[in-house]
PDB file of C-alpha atoms in Angstrom:
ATOM      1  CA  MET A   1      71.419  76.229  61.483  1.00 73.00           C
ATOM      2  CA  ILE A   2      69.180  75.613  64.448  1.00 86.00           C
ATOM      3  CA  LYS A   3      68.558  72.370  62.844  1.00 88.00           C
ATOM      4  CA  ASN A   4      72.186  71.546  63.020  1.00 88.00           C
ATOM      5  CA  TYR A   5      71.925  72.242  67.055  1.00 91.00           C
ATOM      6  CA  ILE A   6      69.087  69.732  67.278  1.00 91.00           C
ATOM      7  CA  LEU A   7      70.711  66.959  65.448  1.00 89.00           C
ATOM      8  CA  HIS A   8      73.790  67.269  67.464  1.00 89.00           C
ATOM      9  CA  LEU A   9      71.654  66.528  70.551  1.00 92.00           C
ATOM     10  CA  ARG A  10      71.394  62.996  68.739  1.00 94.00           C
ATOM     11  CA  PRO A  11      67.770  62.554  68.942  1.00 92.00           C
ATOM     12  CA  LYS A  12      68.076  59.086  67.789  1.00 93.00           C
ATOM     13  CA  SER A  13      69.714  58.454  71.264  1.00 93.00           C
ATOM     14  CA  PHE A  14      66.660  59.882  73.465  1.00 95.00           C
ATOM     15  CA  ILE A  15      64.613  56.776  73.599  1.00 94.00           C
ATOM     16  CA  PRO A  16      67.616  54.374  74.452  1.00 93.00           C
ATOM     17  CA  SER A  17      69.302  56.756  76.863  1.00 95.00           C
ATOM     18  CA  PHE A  18      65.872  56.889  78.725  1.00 97.00           C
ATOM     19  CA  THR A  19      66.155  53.269  79.695  1.00 96.00           C
ATOM     20  CA  PHE A  20      69.025  54.221  82.055  1.00 97.00           C
ATOM     21  CA  THR A  21      66.703  56.458  84.231  1.00 98.00           C
ATOM     22  CA  LEU A  22      63.517  54.473  83.737  1.00 98.00           C
ATOM     23  CA  THR A  23      65.616  51.503  85.228  1.00 97.00           C
ATOM     24  CA  GLY A  24      65.599  53.767  88.525  1.00 97.00           C
ATOM     25  CA  TYR A  25      62.071  55.113  88.061  1.00 97.00           C
ATOM     26  CA  ALA A  26      60.733  51.363  87.939  1.00 95.00           C
ATOM     27  CA  ILE A  27      61.843  50.680  91.509  1.00 94.00           C
ATOM     28  CA  ASN A  28      60.753  54.298  92.705  1.00 94.00           C
ATOM     29  CA  PRO A  29      57.958  53.598  95.669  1.00 90.00           C
ATOM     30  CA  HIS A  30      56.308  56.983  95.204  1.00 90.00           C
ATOM     31  CA  LYS A  31      55.424  56.679  91.456  1.00 91.00           C
ATOM     32  CA  GLY A  32      53.046  59.322  90.854  1.00 88.00           C
ATOM     33  CA  ALA A  33      53.468  61.407  94.116  1.00 88.00           C
ATOM     34  CA  THR A  34      53.458  64.768  91.895  1.00 85.00           C
ATOM     35  CA  GLY A  35      50.009  63.729  90.777  1.00 84.00           C
ATOM     36  CA  SER A  36      50.515  61.865  87.546  1.00 91.00           C
ATOM     37  CA  VAL A  37      52.880  59.138  86.666  1.00 94.00           C
ATOM     38  CA  ALA A  38      52.699  60.159  83.163  1.00 95.00           C
ATOM     39  CA  VAL A  39      53.624  63.889  83.861  1.00 95.00           C
ATOM     40  CA  GLU A  40      56.727  62.600  85.864  1.00 96.00           C
ATOM     41  CA  LEU A  41      57.646  60.181  83.029  1.00 97.00           C
ATOM     42  CA  LEU A  42      57.625  62.881  80.535  1.00 97.00           C
ATOM     43  CA  SER A  43      59.542  65.100  82.472  1.00 97.00           C
ATOM     44  CA  LEU A  44      62.073  62.666  83.444  1.00 98.00           C
ATOM     45  CA  PHE A  45      62.539  61.860  79.900  1.00 98.00           C
ATOM     46  CA  PHE A  46      62.977  65.630  78.945  1.00 98.00           C
ATOM     47  CA  ILE A  47      65.393  66.273  81.929  1.00 98.00           C
ATOM     48  CA  TYR A  48      67.492  63.272  81.487  1.00 98.00           C
ATOM     49  CA  SER A  49      67.376  62.309  77.804  1.00 98.00           C
ATOM     50  CA  VAL A  50      66.887  65.384  75.969  1.00 98.00           C
ATOM     51  CA  LEU A  51      68.371  67.998  78.298  1.00 98.00           C
ATOM     52  CA  LEU A  52      71.411  66.044  80.066  1.00 98.00           C
ATOM     53  CA  PHE A  53      72.013  63.435  77.600  1.00 97.00           C
ATOM     54  CA  GLY A  54      71.531  65.541  74.496  1.00 97.00           C
ATOM     55  CA  GLY A  55      73.432  68.254  76.237  1.00 97.00           C
ATOM     56  CA  THR A  56      76.216  66.166  76.916  1.00 97.00           C
ATOM     57  CA  CYS A  57      76.327  64.996  73.403  1.00 95.00           C
ATOM     58  CA  ALA A  58      76.399  68.599  72.138  1.00 94.00           C
ATOM     59  CA  LEU A  59      79.226  69.644  74.474  1.00 96.00           C
ATOM     60  CA  ASN A  60      81.280  66.530  73.805  1.00 93.00           C
ATOM     61  CA  THR A  61      81.062  67.197  69.883  1.00 92.00           C
ATOM     62  CA  HIS A  62      81.878  70.898  70.356  1.00 92.00           C
ATOM     63  CA  PHE A  63      85.402  69.891  71.312  1.00 90.00           C
ATOM     64  CA  ASP A  64      85.875  66.803  69.364  1.00 85.00           C
ATOM     65  CA  LYS A  65      87.651  66.734  66.040  1.00 73.00           C
ATOM     66  CA  ASP A  66      86.165  63.723  64.584  1.00 68.00           C
ATOM     67  CA  THR A  67      84.342  64.252  61.183  1.00 69.00           C
ATOM     68  CA  GLY A  68      83.119  60.744  60.615  1.00 69.00           C
ATOM     69  CA  PRO A  69      80.026  58.736  61.958  1.00 72.00           C
ATOM     70  CA  LEU A  70      79.133  59.118  65.658  1.00 77.00           C
ATOM     71  CA  ASN A  71      77.018  56.978  67.909  1.00 77.00           C
ATOM     72  CA  PHE A  72      73.394  57.602  67.131  1.00 77.00           C
ATOM     73  CA  LEU A  73      74.153  60.104  64.266  1.00 76.00           C
ATOM     74  CA  GLU A  74      75.484  58.432  61.223  1.00 78.00           C
ATOM     75  CA  ASN A  75      75.916  61.227  59.027  1.00 81.00           C
ATOM     76  CA  PRO A  76      76.896  64.553  61.595  1.00 81.00           C
ATOM     77  CA  PRO A  77      76.059  67.940  60.046  1.00 81.00           C
ATOM     78  CA  GLU A  78      78.479  71.048  60.189  1.00 86.00           C
ATOM     79  CA  LYS A  79      79.174  71.878  63.899  1.00 89.00           C
ATOM     80  CA  PRO A  80      77.455  75.122  64.887  1.00 90.00           C
ATOM     81  CA  LYS A  81      79.757  77.594  66.455  1.00 90.00           C
ATOM     82  CA  TYR A  82      78.309  77.888  69.879  1.00 93.00           C
ATOM     83  CA  LEU A  83      77.226  74.033  70.069  1.00 94.00           C
ATOM     84  CA  GLY A  84      78.990  73.837  73.200  1.00 94.00           C
ATOM     85  CA  HIS A  85      77.524  76.820  74.899  1.00 95.00           C
ATOM     86  CA  PHE A  86      74.036  75.265  73.747  1.00 96.00           C
ATOM     87  CA  GLY A  87      74.848  71.769  75.549  1.00 97.00           C
ATOM     88  CA  ILE A  88      75.858  73.597  78.689  1.00 98.00           C
ATOM     89  CA  ILE A  89      72.775  75.765  78.940  1.00 98.00           C
ATOM     90  CA  LEU A  90      70.677  72.731  78.247  1.00 98.00           C
ATOM     91  CA  MET A  91      72.110  70.941  81.093  1.00 98.00           C
ATOM     92  CA  PHE A  92      71.927  73.787  83.336  1.00 98.00           C
ATOM     93  CA  LEU A  93      68.264  74.047  82.393  1.00 98.00           C
ATOM     94  CA  ALA A  94      67.849  70.287  83.432  1.00 98.00           C
ATOM     95  CA  VAL A  95      69.443  71.145  86.912  1.00 98.00           C
ATOM     96  CA  VAL A  96      66.755  73.998  87.509  1.00 98.00           C
ATOM     97  CA  LEU A  97      63.826  72.028  86.303  1.00 98.00           C
ATOM     98  CA  SER A  98      64.745  68.755  88.290  1.00 97.00           C
ATOM     99  CA  SER A  99      64.701  70.856  91.486  1.00 96.00           C
ATOM    100  CA  HIS A 100      60.843  70.602  91.223  1.00 94.00           C
ATOM    101  CA  PHE A 101      61.163  66.755  91.604  1.00 95.00           C
ATOM    102  CA  GLY A 102      63.363  66.756  94.793  1.00 94.00           C
ATOM    103  CA  PRO A 103      66.702  67.253  95.983  1.00 96.00           C
ATOM    104  CA  TRP A 104      68.215  64.036  95.036  1.00 97.00           C
ATOM    105  CA  ALA A 105      66.899  64.457  91.420  1.00 96.00           C
ATOM    106  CA  MET A 106      68.549  68.004  91.233  1.00 97.00           C
ATOM    107  CA  ALA A 107      71.723  66.796  92.767  1.00 98.00           C
ATOM    108  CA  MET A 108      72.174  64.191  90.093  1.00 98.00           C
ATOM    109  CA  SER A 109      71.397  66.508  87.495  1.00 98.00           C
ATOM    110  CA  ALA A 110      74.205  68.650  88.727  1.00 98.00           C
ATOM    111  CA  PHE A 111      76.430  65.738  89.141  1.00 98.00           C
ATOM    112  CA  SER A 112      75.623  64.847  85.474  1.00 98.00           C
ATOM    113  CA  LEU A 113      76.596  68.358  84.277  1.00 98.00           C
ATOM    114  CA  VAL A 114      80.147  67.958  86.178  1.00 98.00           C
ATOM    115  CA  LEU A 115      80.593  64.799  84.763  1.00 98.00           C
ATOM    116  CA  SER A 116      79.932  65.972  81.252  1.00 98.00           C
ATOM    117  CA  VAL A 117      82.499  68.926  81.760  1.00 97.00           C
ATOM    118  CA  LEU A 118      85.021  66.276  82.936  1.00 96.00           C
ATOM    119  CA  TYR A 119      84.366  64.270  80.188  1.00 96.00           C
ATOM    120  CA  SER A 120      84.140  66.728  77.255  1.00 94.00           C
ATOM    121  CA  VAL A 121      86.253  69.702  78.300  1.00 94.00           C
ATOM    122  CA  LYS A 122      90.014  70.115  78.617  1.00 90.00           C
ATOM    123  CA  LEU A 123      90.130  72.002  81.976  1.00 89.00           C
ATOM    124  CA  PRO A 124      92.947  74.174  82.904  1.00 90.00           C
ATOM    125  CA  GLY A 125      95.633  72.327  84.730  1.00 85.00           C
ATOM    126  CA  PHE A 126      94.913  69.293  82.909  1.00 86.00           C
ATOM    127  CA  ALA A 127      96.781  67.801  79.820  1.00 86.00           C
ATOM    128  CA  ARG A 128      93.702  66.080  78.493  1.00 90.00           C
ATOM    129  CA  ARG A 129      90.192  65.770  78.571  1.00 92.00           C
ATOM    130  CA  GLY A 130      88.570  62.970  80.661  1.00 93.00           C
ATOM    131  CA  LYS A 131      87.429  61.028  77.537  1.00 92.00           C
ATOM    132  CA  GLU A 132      91.190  61.058  76.493  1.00 91.00           C
ATOM    133  CA  ILE A 133      92.386  59.201  79.363  1.00 92.00           C
ATOM    134  CA  GLY A 134      91.874  55.366  79.318  1.00 92.00           C
ATOM    135  CA  ILE A 135      89.584  53.992  81.970  1.00 95.00           C
ATOM    136  CA  VAL A 136      88.806  57.240  83.093  1.00 95.00           C
ATOM    137  CA  ASP A 137      86.465  57.708  80.198  1.00 95.00           C
ATOM    138  CA  ASN A 138      84.807  54.417  80.874  1.00 97.00           C
ATOM    139  CA  LEU A 139      84.183  55.677  84.727  1.00 97.00           C
ATOM    140  CA  ILE A 140      82.699  59.038  83.693  1.00 97.00           C
ATOM    141  CA  ASN A 141      80.575  57.415  81.125  1.00 97.00           C
ATOM    142  CA  ALA A 142      79.361  54.555  83.496  1.00 98.00           C
ATOM    143  CA  LEU A 143      78.619  56.989  86.333  1.00 98.00           C
ATOM    144  CA  GLY A 144      76.456  59.337  84.134  1.00 97.00           C
ATOM    145  CA  CYS A 145      74.270  56.436  82.485  1.00 96.00           C
ATOM    146  CA  GLY A 146      74.488  54.157  85.326  1.00 97.00           C
ATOM    147  CA  PHE A 147      74.406  55.786  88.679  1.00 98.00           C
ATOM    148  CA  VAL A 148      73.092  59.110  87.841  1.00 98.00           C
ATOM    149  CA  GLY A 149      70.438  57.408  85.724  1.00 97.00           C
ATOM    150  CA  VAL A 150      68.879  54.903  88.312  1.00 98.00           C
ATOM    151  CA  ILE A 151      69.480  57.324  91.237  1.00 98.00           C
ATOM    152  CA  MET A 152      67.566  59.957  89.585  1.00 98.00           C
ATOM    153  CA  GLY A 153      64.553  57.608  88.475  1.00 97.00           C
ATOM    154  CA  ALA A 154      64.477  56.202  91.788  1.00 97.00           C
ATOM    155  CA  THR A 155      64.386  59.431  93.863  1.00 96.00           C
ATOM    156  CA  PHE A 156      62.076  61.397  91.302  1.00 95.00           C
ATOM    157  CA  SER A 157      59.195  62.911  92.874  1.00 88.00           C
ATOM    158  CA  ASP A 158      61.262  63.463  96.339  1.00 82.00           C
ATOM    159  CA  SER A 159      61.850  59.972  97.143  1.00 84.00           C
ATOM    160  CA  LEU A 160      64.886  58.912  99.077  1.00 89.00           C
ATOM    161  CA  PRO A 161      67.438  56.113  98.088  1.00 94.00           C
ATOM    162  CA  ASP A 162      67.883  53.343 100.264  1.00 94.00           C
ATOM    163  CA  LEU A 163      70.524  50.495 100.396  1.00 96.00           C
ATOM    164  CA  SER A 164      68.740  48.208  97.615  1.00 95.00           C
ATOM    165  CA  THR A 165      68.537  51.333  95.272  1.00 96.00           C
ATOM    166  CA  ILE A 166      72.075  52.291  95.690  1.00 97.00           C
ATOM    167  CA  LEU A 167      73.118  48.490  94.956  1.00 97.00           C
ATOM    168  CA  LEU A 168      71.093  48.569  92.073  1.00 97.00           C
ATOM    169  CA  ALA A 169      72.755  51.732  90.855  1.00 98.00           C
ATOM    170  CA  ILE A 170      76.049  50.329  91.288  1.00 98.00           C
ATOM    171  CA  SER A 171      75.082  47.059  89.491  1.00 98.00           C
ATOM    172  CA  PHE A 172      73.808  48.920  86.185  1.00 98.00           C
ATOM    173  CA  THR A 173      76.796  51.282  86.536  1.00 98.00           C
ATOM    174  CA  ILE A 174      79.227  48.238  86.386  1.00 98.00           C
ATOM    175  CA  THR A 175      77.121  46.646  83.180  1.00 98.00           C
ATOM    176  CA  VAL A 176      77.298  50.130  81.389  1.00 97.00           C
ATOM    177  CA  ALA A 177      81.142  50.178  81.995  1.00 98.00           C
ATOM    178  CA  GLY A 178      80.953  46.581  80.419  1.00 97.00           C
ATOM    179  CA  SER A 179      79.362  47.445  77.392  1.00 96.00           C
ATOM    180  CA  TYR A 180      81.370  50.718  76.941  1.00 95.00           C
ATOM    181  CA  PRO A 181      84.090  49.115  74.686  1.00 94.00           C
ATOM    182  CA  ALA A 182      81.551  48.173  72.040  1.00 92.00           C
ATOM    183  CA  THR A 183      80.568  51.864  71.711  1.00 89.00           C
ATOM    184  CA  GLN A 184      84.084  52.775  70.767  1.00 88.00           C
ATOM    185  CA  ILE A 185      85.268  49.676  68.469  1.00 86.00           C
ATOM    186  CA  PHE A 186      83.252  50.701  65.526  1.00 76.00           C
ATOM    187  CA  GLN A 187      84.922  54.145  65.469  1.00 75.00           C
ATOM    188  CA  LEU A 188      88.269  52.582  65.598  1.00 78.00           C
ATOM    189  CA  LYS A 189      90.694  51.280  63.023  1.00 76.00           C
ATOM    190  CA  ALA A 190      92.628  47.993  63.466  1.00 72.00           C
ATOM    191  CA  SER A 191      95.962  50.272  63.091  1.00 70.00           C
ATOM    192  CA  ASP A 192      94.776  52.685  65.967  1.00 69.00           C
ATOM    193  CA  SER A 193      96.813  52.704  68.799  1.00 68.00           C
ATOM    194  CA  TYR A 194      96.540  54.480  72.300  1.00 68.00           C
ATOM    195  CA  ALA A 195      98.537  57.364  71.051  1.00 67.00           C
ATOM    196  CA  VAL A 196      96.099  57.880  68.297  1.00 66.00           C
ATOM    197  CA  GLY A 197      92.841  57.131  69.766  1.00 73.00           C
ATOM    198  CA  ARG A 198      93.167  57.676  73.709  1.00 84.00           C
ATOM    199  CA  ASN A 199      90.607  55.578  75.228  1.00 91.00           C
ATOM    200  CA  PHE A 200      89.716  52.388  77.211  1.00 92.00           C
ATOM    201  CA  THR A 201      89.392  50.236  74.439  1.00 92.00           C
ATOM    202  CA  THR A 202      92.850  51.218  72.754  1.00 90.00           C
ATOM    203  CA  LEU A 203      94.703  51.423  76.301  1.00 92.00           C
ATOM    204  CA  LEU A 204      93.527  47.743  76.838  1.00 93.00           C
ATOM    205  CA  GLY A 205      93.397  46.474  73.138  1.00 92.00           C
ATOM    206  CA  PRO A 206      90.271  45.777  71.557  1.00 92.00           C
ATOM    207  CA  THR A 207      90.450  42.091  72.148  1.00 94.00           C
ATOM    208  CA  ARG A 208      91.048  42.579  75.883  1.00 95.00           C
ATOM    209  CA  ALA A 209      88.684  45.353  76.470  1.00 95.00           C
ATOM    210  CA  LEU A 210      85.856  43.527  75.068  1.00 96.00           C
ATOM    211  CA  ARG A 211      86.406  40.339  77.324  1.00 97.00           C
ATOM    212  CA  VAL A 212      86.871  42.944  80.215  1.00 98.00           C
ATOM    213  CA  GLY A 213      83.606  44.112  79.263  1.00 97.00           C
ATOM    214  CA  ALA A 214      81.941  40.809  79.169  1.00 98.00           C
ATOM    215  CA  ALA A 215      83.343  40.133  82.701  1.00 98.00           C
ATOM    216  CA  LEU A 216      81.882  43.384  83.929  1.00 98.00           C
ATOM    217  CA  LEU A 217      78.599  42.563  82.561  1.00 98.00           C
ATOM    218  CA  ILE A 218      78.659  39.274  84.538  1.00 98.00           C
ATOM    219  CA  ALA A 219      79.543  41.142  87.573  1.00 98.00           C
ATOM    220  CA  GLY A 220      76.773  43.774  87.381  1.00 98.00           C
ATOM    221  CA  LEU A 221      74.500  40.914  86.833  1.00 98.00           C
ATOM    222  CA  VAL A 222      75.516  39.081  89.653  1.00 98.00           C
ATOM    223  CA  ILE A 223      75.147  42.266  91.880  1.00 98.00           C
ATOM    224  CA  ALA A 224      71.593  43.105  90.498  1.00 96.00           C
ATOM    225  CA  ASP A 225      70.454  39.439  91.175  1.00 95.00           C
ATOM    226  CA  LEU A 226      71.802  39.175  94.914  1.00 96.00           C
ATOM    227  CA  THR A 227      70.032  42.535  95.245  1.00 94.00           C
ATOM    228  CA  GLN A 228      66.915  41.269  94.188  1.00 90.00           C
ATOM    229  CA  ILE A 229      67.122  38.212  96.064  1.00 89.00           C
ATOM    230  CA  LEU A 230      68.095  39.679  99.347  1.00 90.00           C
ATOM    231  CA  PHE A 231      65.886  42.774  99.357  1.00 86.00           C
ATOM    232  CA  PHE A 232      62.780  41.607  97.372  1.00 76.00           C
ATOM    233  CA  PRO A 233      62.845  37.927  98.261  1.00 64.00           C
ATOM    234  CA  LYS A 234      58.884  37.522  98.675  1.00 63.00           C
ATOM    235  CA  GLN A 235      57.369  40.064  96.080  1.00 64.00           C
ATOM    236  CA  ALA A 236      58.024  38.404  92.828  1.00 65.00           C
ATOM    237  CA  GLY A 237      54.892  36.792  91.308  1.00 79.00           C
ATOM    238  CA  PHE A 238      55.047  34.222  88.436  1.00 82.00           C
ATOM    239  CA  SER A 239      54.756  36.842  85.855  1.00 87.00           C
ATOM    240  CA  SER A 240      57.751  38.853  87.167  1.00 88.00           C
ATOM    241  CA  MET A 241      59.736  35.915  87.694  1.00 89.00           C
ATOM    242  CA  ILE A 242      59.378  34.912  84.183  1.00 93.00           C
ATOM    243  CA  LEU A 243      60.736  38.412  83.133  1.00 94.00           C
ATOM    244  CA  PHE A 244      63.705  38.522  85.319  1.00 94.00           C
ATOM    245  CA  PHE A 245      64.538  34.948  83.835  1.00 95.00           C
ATOM    246  CA  GLY A 246      64.255  36.627  80.326  1.00 96.00           C
ATOM    247  CA  PHE A 247      66.410  39.479  81.567  1.00 97.00           C
ATOM    248  CA  ASN A 248      69.356  37.151  82.748  1.00 97.00           C
ATOM    249  CA  MET A 249      69.050  35.078  79.565  1.00 98.00           C
ATOM    250  CA  PHE A 250      69.336  38.338  77.348  1.00 97.00           C
ATOM    251  CA  PHE A 251      72.248  39.615  79.610  1.00 96.00           C
ATOM    252  CA  LEU A 252      74.017  36.359  79.325  1.00 98.00           C
ATOM    253  CA  LEU A 253      73.546  36.436  75.693  1.00 98.00           C
ATOM    254  CA  GLY A 254      75.195  39.735  75.705  1.00 97.00           C
ATOM    255  CA  VAL A 255      78.095  38.531  77.438  1.00 98.00           C
ATOM    256  CA  VAL A 256      78.381  35.521  74.850  1.00 98.00           C
ATOM    257  CA  GLN A 257      78.205  38.229  72.043  1.00 97.00           C
ATOM    258  CA  MET A 258      80.771  40.332  73.627  1.00 97.00           C
ATOM    259  CA  TYR A 259      83.228  37.200  74.018  1.00 96.00           C
ATOM    260  CA  LYS A 260      82.621  36.188  70.408  1.00 96.00           C
ATOM    261  CA  TRP A 261      83.187  39.594  69.100  1.00 95.00           C
ATOM    262  CA  SER A 262      86.706  39.919  71.053  1.00 94.00           C
ATOM    263  CA  ARG A 263      88.007  36.807  68.704  1.00 94.00           C
ATOM    264  CA  THR A 264      87.843  39.260  65.836  1.00 92.00           C
ATOM    265  CA  PRO A 265      87.128  42.888  66.980  1.00 90.00           C
ATOM    266  CA  PHE A 266      87.283  44.342  63.567  1.00 87.00           C
ATOM    267  CA  ASP A 267      85.124  41.839  61.548  1.00 85.00           C
ATOM    268  CA  ASN A 268      81.626  43.286  60.887  1.00 79.00           C
ATOM    269  CA  ASN A 269      81.824  45.532  64.084  1.00 80.00           C
ATOM    270  CA  LYS A 270      79.104  47.804  63.307  1.00 82.00           C
ATOM    271  CA  SER A 271      76.519  44.819  62.824  1.00 89.00           C
ATOM    272  CA  ARG A 272      78.018  43.232  65.986  1.00 92.00           C
ATOM    273  CA  TYR A 273      77.767  46.528  67.843  1.00 90.00           C
ATOM    274  CA  GLY A 274      73.809  46.724  66.792  1.00 90.00           C
ATOM    275  CA  ALA A 275      73.242  43.215  67.744  1.00 94.00           C
ATOM    276  CA  LEU A 276      74.842  43.593  71.146  1.00 95.00           C
ATOM    277  CA  ILE A 277      72.933  46.940  71.955  1.00 92.00           C
ATOM    278  CA  LYS A 278      69.658  45.494  70.970  1.00 94.00           C
ATOM    279  CA  THR A 279      70.229  42.438  73.134  1.00 97.00           C
ATOM    280  CA  LEU A 280      71.340  44.581  76.158  1.00 96.00           C
ATOM    281  CA  LEU A 281      68.432  47.002  75.584  1.00 95.00           C
ATOM    282  CA  GLY A 282      66.177  44.070  75.501  1.00 96.00           C
ATOM    283  CA  ALA A 283      67.393  42.842  78.807  1.00 97.00           C
ATOM    284  CA  ARG A 284      66.783  46.146  80.572  1.00 96.00           C
ATOM    285  CA  LEU A 285      63.362  46.386  79.293  1.00 97.00           C
ATOM    286  CA  LEU A 286      62.554  42.991  80.555  1.00 96.00           C
ATOM    287  CA  TRP A 287      63.977  44.029  84.134  1.00 96.00           C
ATOM    288  CA  ILE A 288      62.112  47.342  84.138  1.00 96.00           C
ATOM    289  CA  ALA A 289      58.877  45.416  83.200  1.00 95.00           C
ATOM    290  CA  ALA A 290      59.391  43.089  86.149  1.00 93.00           C
ATOM    291  CA  GLU A 291      60.539  45.717  88.514  1.00 92.00           C
ATOM    292  CA  TRP A 292      57.367  47.956  87.638  1.00 91.00           C
ATOM    293  CA  ILE A 293      55.365  44.844  88.430  1.00 87.00           C
ATOM    294  CA  ILE A 294      56.573  44.298  91.838  1.00 84.00           C
ATOM    295  CA  SER A 295      57.313  47.788  93.007  1.00 74.00           C
TER     296      SER A 295
END
């Protein structure tokens, strides 16, 4: 039974989700301020990816009625009785541990906990969970994976966010919102309506949702590039410029993939989802490498 608790944290998501906060850590001006970059990275991974992201997955699954494949968990095991409680405990632990790495890290952990509850739990006075309200589901997810991840990483070890950090956090929040429809479509059927599967994608319709997603990817990319140009105009050397160029090319490839997918959203959607996520992950890693060089 303990194994089922662990599996419902979706361990396969730990590495991909870590890129959300590693994006922020790459621009952290005080890497290693606690004495070791390696210790900070391991702590950040455990707090954000295992406790917060994994805890959110556990809490969300506890209240879900789905029995089929999940993101990063193709064959979900039986849900343990106290899975939701387990998820909440992990997220509270994240808040406690993050307090050792500065007030901003702690604040982002607490904010993530609030977002997770709003997304997953049907609260008193509300007819539905946040994930069952189209657009609201995307906003909550984007804030948790975008804004929280970047700000936590950038302020880990007691740094303070400046304007450039906030702008980059906004840009990656927008790009996460853009990729969100892709995470929903492979779980939908062509006949699903908003009444059946209440979320961002069924509200807009799969084709429109993917095209809006592609537009959001472009908007986020533009903000990230403008922030880089305006706030770091003289810091980028040749190697980092090549990496930034690769980041832009990969990201634009992701935009093209989403637009092509929108033409026939239910054809080969699992393989298209996998290809898109790998493209955007590759773009993110190139950006992280470039920022690490110049920061």
